Amino acid sequence: MKDVEVILGEELAKHFSLQVDLRVYEDLMVKLEKGDKSYLNVTPQHEGVVLYLPVPRMTRERREQLAHDAKGKIFNEYKKALNDIYVRFEKKSSQSSTKPDEERHTRQLLLDLKHAMETKGADLIETKRKELLTEMA
């Protein structure tokens, strides 16, 4: 479950971060003739091998929309991954244990751990959402 928590942290960093890693796009050829008119109010300019993209300031509405989408999408994916882990280990524990009391106790421990991880993930998403919604200078 720690792996899923690490993945949640990485996804939150990707979706809530205002920084973009452009190293993956280094080998792309860019045609500026078609990029001169943009619906995003971004006018690309180039100087040698450097491409300048003046990015407009992110509005509060856009940040709220990103936070809302991330909370829904990322948290649902996180819960689905936790459920998959719970089902997998619940099947393993039911196959290995012979006593019904032990099986029920193990299932309850797994369920408690899953709920604790969901709560921790929800708290992490909420702190990232608040961080994103703070006004930047």
PDB file of C-alpha atoms in Angstrom:
ATOM      1  CA  MET A   1       0.000   0.000   0.000  1.00  0.00           C
ATOM      2  CA  LYS A   2       2.990   2.264   0.467  1.00  0.00           C
ATOM      3  CA  ASP A   3       3.670   1.984  -3.275  1.00  0.00           C
ATOM      4  CA  VAL A   4       0.163   3.237  -4.014  1.00  0.00           C
ATOM      5  CA  GLU A   5       0.707   6.102  -1.583  1.00  0.00           C
ATOM      6  CA  VAL A   6       3.948   7.024  -3.372  1.00  0.00           C
ATOM      7  CA  ILE A   7       2.120   6.926  -6.713  1.00  0.00           C
ATOM      8  CA  LEU A   8      -0.600   9.187  -5.244  1.00  0.00           C
ATOM      9  CA  GLY A   9       2.076  11.663  -4.153  1.00  0.00           C
ATOM     10  CA  GLU A  10       3.630  11.661  -7.630  1.00  0.00           C
ATOM     11  CA  GLU A  11       0.250  12.145  -9.322  1.00  0.00           C
ATOM     12  CA  LEU A  12      -0.595  15.016  -6.983  1.00  0.00           C
ATOM     13  CA  ALA A  13       2.766  16.610  -7.665  1.00  0.00           C
ATOM     14  CA  LYS A  14       2.135  16.355 -11.404  1.00  0.00           C
ATOM     15  CA  HIS A  15      -1.417  17.665 -11.345  1.00  0.00           C
ATOM     16  CA  PHE A  16      -1.050  20.374  -8.715  1.00  0.00           C
ATOM     17  CA  SER A  17       2.347  21.648  -9.785  1.00  0.00           C
ATOM     18  CA  LEU A  18       2.609  24.747 -11.903  1.00  0.00           C
ATOM     19  CA  GLN A  19       5.985  23.578 -13.212  1.00  0.00           C
ATOM     20  CA  VAL A  20       6.330  21.582 -16.404  1.00  0.00           C
ATOM     21  CA  ASP A  21       9.148  19.208 -17.279  1.00  0.00           C
ATOM     22  CA  LEU A  22       9.993  20.003 -20.897  1.00  0.00           C
ATOM     23  CA  ARG A  23      12.863  17.534 -21.237  1.00  0.00           C
ATOM     24  CA  VAL A  24      10.534  14.956 -22.785  1.00  0.00           C
ATOM     25  CA  TYR A  25       9.736  17.389 -25.603  1.00  0.00           C
ATOM     26  CA  GLU A  26      13.320  18.267 -26.589  1.00  0.00           C
ATOM     27  CA  ASP A  27      13.287  16.319 -29.860  1.00  0.00           C
ATOM     28  CA  LEU A  28       9.956  17.617 -31.165  1.00  0.00           C
ATOM     29  CA  MET A  29      10.016  19.790 -34.256  1.00  0.00           C
ATOM     30  CA  VAL A  30       7.889  22.909 -33.892  1.00  0.00           C
ATOM     31  CA  LYS A  31       6.359  24.750 -36.839  1.00  0.00           C
ATOM     32  CA  LEU A  32       5.745  28.330 -35.789  1.00  0.00           C
ATOM     33  CA  GLU A  33       3.708  29.317 -38.841  1.00  0.00           C
ATOM     34  CA  LYS A  34       0.662  27.458 -37.583  1.00  0.00           C
ATOM     35  CA  GLY A  35       1.348  28.373 -33.972  1.00  0.00           C
ATOM     36  CA  ASP A  36       1.265  32.136 -34.537  1.00  0.00           C
ATOM     37  CA  LYS A  37      -2.487  32.273 -33.998  1.00  0.00           C
ATOM     38  CA  SER A  38      -3.371  30.551 -30.775  1.00  0.00           C
ATOM     39  CA  TYR A  39      -6.664  30.272 -28.983  1.00  0.00           C
ATOM     40  CA  LEU A  40      -4.805  30.211 -25.683  1.00  0.00           C
ATOM     41  CA  ASN A  41      -3.490  33.769 -26.042  1.00  0.00           C
ATOM     42  CA  VAL A  42       0.038  32.367 -26.225  1.00  0.00           C
ATOM     43  CA  THR A  43       2.357  33.737 -28.894  1.00  0.00           C
ATOM     44  CA  PRO A  44       5.419  31.527 -29.351  1.00  0.00           C
ATOM     45  CA  GLN A  45       8.717  33.174 -30.238  1.00  0.00           C
ATOM     46  CA  HIS A  46      12.038  31.549 -30.928  1.00  0.00           C
ATOM     47  CA  GLU A  47      15.628  32.668 -30.728  1.00  0.00           C
ATOM     48  CA  GLY A  48      17.987  30.074 -32.166  1.00  0.00           C
ATOM     49  CA  VAL A  49      17.228  26.821 -30.392  1.00  0.00           C
ATOM     50  CA  VAL A  50      15.263  28.469 -27.575  1.00  0.00           C
ATOM     51  CA  LEU A  51      11.482  28.623 -27.774  1.00  0.00           C
ATOM     52  CA  TYR A  52       9.765  31.292 -25.659  1.00  0.00           C
ATOM     53  CA  LEU A  53       6.152  30.821 -24.635  1.00  0.00           C
ATOM     54  CA  PRO A  54       4.743  33.631 -22.507  1.00  0.00           C
ATOM     55  CA  VAL A  55       2.179  31.872 -20.346  1.00  0.00           C
ATOM     56  CA  PRO A  56      -0.647  34.011 -18.998  1.00  0.00           C
ATOM     57  CA  ARG A  57      -1.263  34.060 -15.276  1.00  0.00           C
ATOM     58  CA  MET A  58      -3.470  31.245 -14.052  1.00  0.00           C
ATOM     59  CA  THR A  59      -6.832  32.553 -12.894  1.00  0.00           C
ATOM     60  CA  ARG A  60      -8.504  31.556  -9.669  1.00  0.00           C
ATOM     61  CA  GLU A  61     -11.326  29.874 -11.606  1.00  0.00           C
ATOM     62  CA  ARG A  62      -8.837  27.709 -13.501  1.00  0.00           C
ATOM     63  CA  ARG A  63      -7.053  26.744 -10.279  1.00  0.00           C
ATOM     64  CA  GLU A  64     -10.401  25.861  -8.675  1.00  0.00           C
ATOM     65  CA  GLN A  65     -11.325  23.745 -11.697  1.00  0.00           C
ATOM     66  CA  LEU A  66      -7.964  21.932 -11.590  1.00  0.00           C
ATOM     67  CA  ALA A  67      -8.333  21.306  -7.867  1.00  0.00           C
ATOM     68  CA  HIS A  68     -11.867  19.977  -8.281  1.00  0.00           C
ATOM     69  CA  ASP A  69     -10.907  17.695 -11.172  1.00  0.00           C
ATOM     70  CA  ALA A  70      -7.838  16.391  -9.373  1.00  0.00           C
ATOM     71  CA  LYS A  71      -9.797  15.690  -6.228  1.00  0.00           C
ATOM     72  CA  GLY A  72     -12.337  13.637  -8.136  1.00  0.00           C
ATOM     73  CA  LYS A  73     -10.155  11.863 -10.665  1.00  0.00           C
ATOM     74  CA  ILE A  74      -6.980  11.220  -8.695  1.00  0.00           C
ATOM     75  CA  PHE A  75      -8.750  10.270  -5.476  1.00  0.00           C
ATOM     76  CA  ASN A  76     -11.015   7.816  -7.321  1.00  0.00           C
ATOM     77  CA  GLU A  77      -8.003   6.200  -8.997  1.00  0.00           C
ATOM     78  CA  TYR A  78      -6.270   5.997  -5.615  1.00  0.00           C
ATOM     79  CA  LYS A  79      -9.315   4.383  -3.995  1.00  0.00           C
ATOM     80  CA  LYS A  80      -9.598   1.917  -6.884  1.00  0.00           C
ATOM     81  CA  ALA A  81      -5.946   0.915  -6.461  1.00  0.00           C
ATOM     82  CA  LEU A  82      -6.482   0.474  -2.712  1.00  0.00           C
ATOM     83  CA  ASN A  83      -9.573  -1.653  -3.378  1.00  0.00           C
ATOM     84  CA  ASP A  84      -7.605  -3.846  -5.792  1.00  0.00           C
ATOM     85  CA  ILE A  85      -4.911  -4.356  -3.164  1.00  0.00           C
ATOM     86  CA  TYR A  86      -7.549  -5.099  -0.520  1.00  0.00           C
ATOM     87  CA  VAL A  87      -9.273  -7.703  -2.727  1.00  0.00           C
ATOM     88  CA  ARG A  88      -5.985  -9.376  -3.646  1.00  0.00           C
ATOM     89  CA  PHE A  89      -4.802  -9.721  -0.053  1.00  0.00           C
ATOM     90  CA  GLU A  90      -8.264 -10.629   1.225  1.00  0.00           C
ATOM     91  CA  LYS A  91      -8.295 -13.575  -1.197  1.00  0.00           C
ATOM     92  CA  LYS A  92      -4.800 -14.574  -0.080  1.00  0.00           C
ATOM     93  CA  SER A  93      -5.748 -14.437   3.581  1.00  0.00           C
ATOM     94  CA  SER A  94      -8.966 -16.415   3.059  1.00  0.00           C
ATOM     95  CA  GLN A  95      -7.026 -19.127   1.217  1.00  0.00           C
ATOM     96  CA  SER A  96      -4.295 -19.383   3.834  1.00  0.00           C
ATOM     97  CA  SER A  97      -6.398 -19.269   7.007  1.00  0.00           C
ATOM     98  CA  THR A  98      -8.554 -22.179   8.116  1.00  0.00           C
ATOM     99  CA  LYS A  99     -10.287 -20.642  11.114  1.00  0.00           C
ATOM    100  CA  PRO A 100     -13.271 -18.356  10.395  1.00  0.00           C
ATOM    101  CA  ASP A 101     -12.450 -16.090  13.359  1.00  0.00           C
ATOM    102  CA  GLU A 102      -8.899 -15.574  12.150  1.00  0.00           C
ATOM    103  CA  GLU A 103     -10.148 -14.891   8.617  1.00  0.00           C
ATOM    104  CA  ARG A 104     -12.673 -12.329   9.869  1.00  0.00           C
ATOM    105  CA  HIS A 105     -10.037 -10.653  12.057  1.00  0.00           C
ATOM    106  CA  THR A 106      -7.592 -10.451   9.132  1.00  0.00           C
ATOM    107  CA  ARG A 107     -10.308  -9.041   6.875  1.00  0.00           C
ATOM    108  CA  GLN A 108     -11.151  -6.407   9.495  1.00  0.00           C
ATOM    109  CA  LEU A 109      -7.483  -5.425   9.848  1.00  0.00           C
ATOM    110  CA  LEU A 110      -7.164  -5.087   6.070  1.00  0.00           C
ATOM    111  CA  LEU A 111     -10.335  -3.006   5.927  1.00  0.00           C
ATOM    112  CA  ASP A 112      -9.124  -0.724   8.728  1.00  0.00           C
ATOM    113  CA  LEU A 113      -5.790  -0.251   6.959  1.00  0.00           C
ATOM    114  CA  LYS A 114      -7.578   0.532   3.682  1.00  0.00           C
ATOM    115  CA  HIS A 115      -9.787   3.142   5.382  1.00  0.00           C
ATOM    116  CA  ALA A 116      -6.762   4.692   7.090  1.00  0.00           C
ATOM    117  CA  MET A 117      -4.946   4.959   3.752  1.00  0.00           C
ATOM    118  CA  GLU A 118      -8.052   6.501   2.122  1.00  0.00           C
ATOM    119  CA  THR A 119      -8.239   9.096   4.890  1.00  0.00           C
ATOM    120  CA  LYS A 120      -4.537   9.845   4.567  1.00  0.00           C
ATOM    121  CA  GLY A 121      -4.921  10.232   0.783  1.00  0.00           C
ATOM    122  CA  ALA A 122      -7.938  12.528   1.194  1.00  0.00           C
ATOM    123  CA  ASP A 123      -5.991  14.692   3.649  1.00  0.00           C
ATOM    124  CA  LEU A 124      -3.035  14.866   1.268  1.00  0.00           C
ATOM    125  CA  ILE A 125      -5.298  15.892  -1.614  1.00  0.00           C
ATOM    126  CA  GLU A 126      -6.972  18.526   0.552  1.00  0.00           C
ATOM    127  CA  THR A 127      -3.633  20.072   1.579  1.00  0.00           C
ATOM    128  CA  LYS A 128      -2.470  20.140  -2.047  1.00  0.00           C
ATOM    129  CA  ARG A 129      -5.801  21.691  -3.064  1.00  0.00           C
ATOM    130  CA  LYS A 130      -5.430  24.445  -0.468  1.00  0.00           C
ATOM    131  CA  GLU A 131      -1.843  25.005  -1.602  1.00  0.00           C
ATOM    132  CA  LEU A 132      -2.983  25.356  -5.204  1.00  0.00           C
ATOM    133  CA  LEU A 133      -5.821  27.725  -4.357  1.00  0.00           C
ATOM    134  CA  THR A 134      -3.591  30.176  -2.516  1.00  0.00           C
ATOM    135  CA  GLU A 135      -2.993  33.308  -4.553  1.00  0.00           C
ATOM    136  CA  MET A 136       0.438  33.434  -6.147  1.00  0.00           C
ATOM    137  CA  ALA A 137       2.400  36.660  -6.596  1.00  0.00           C
TER     138      ALA A 137
END
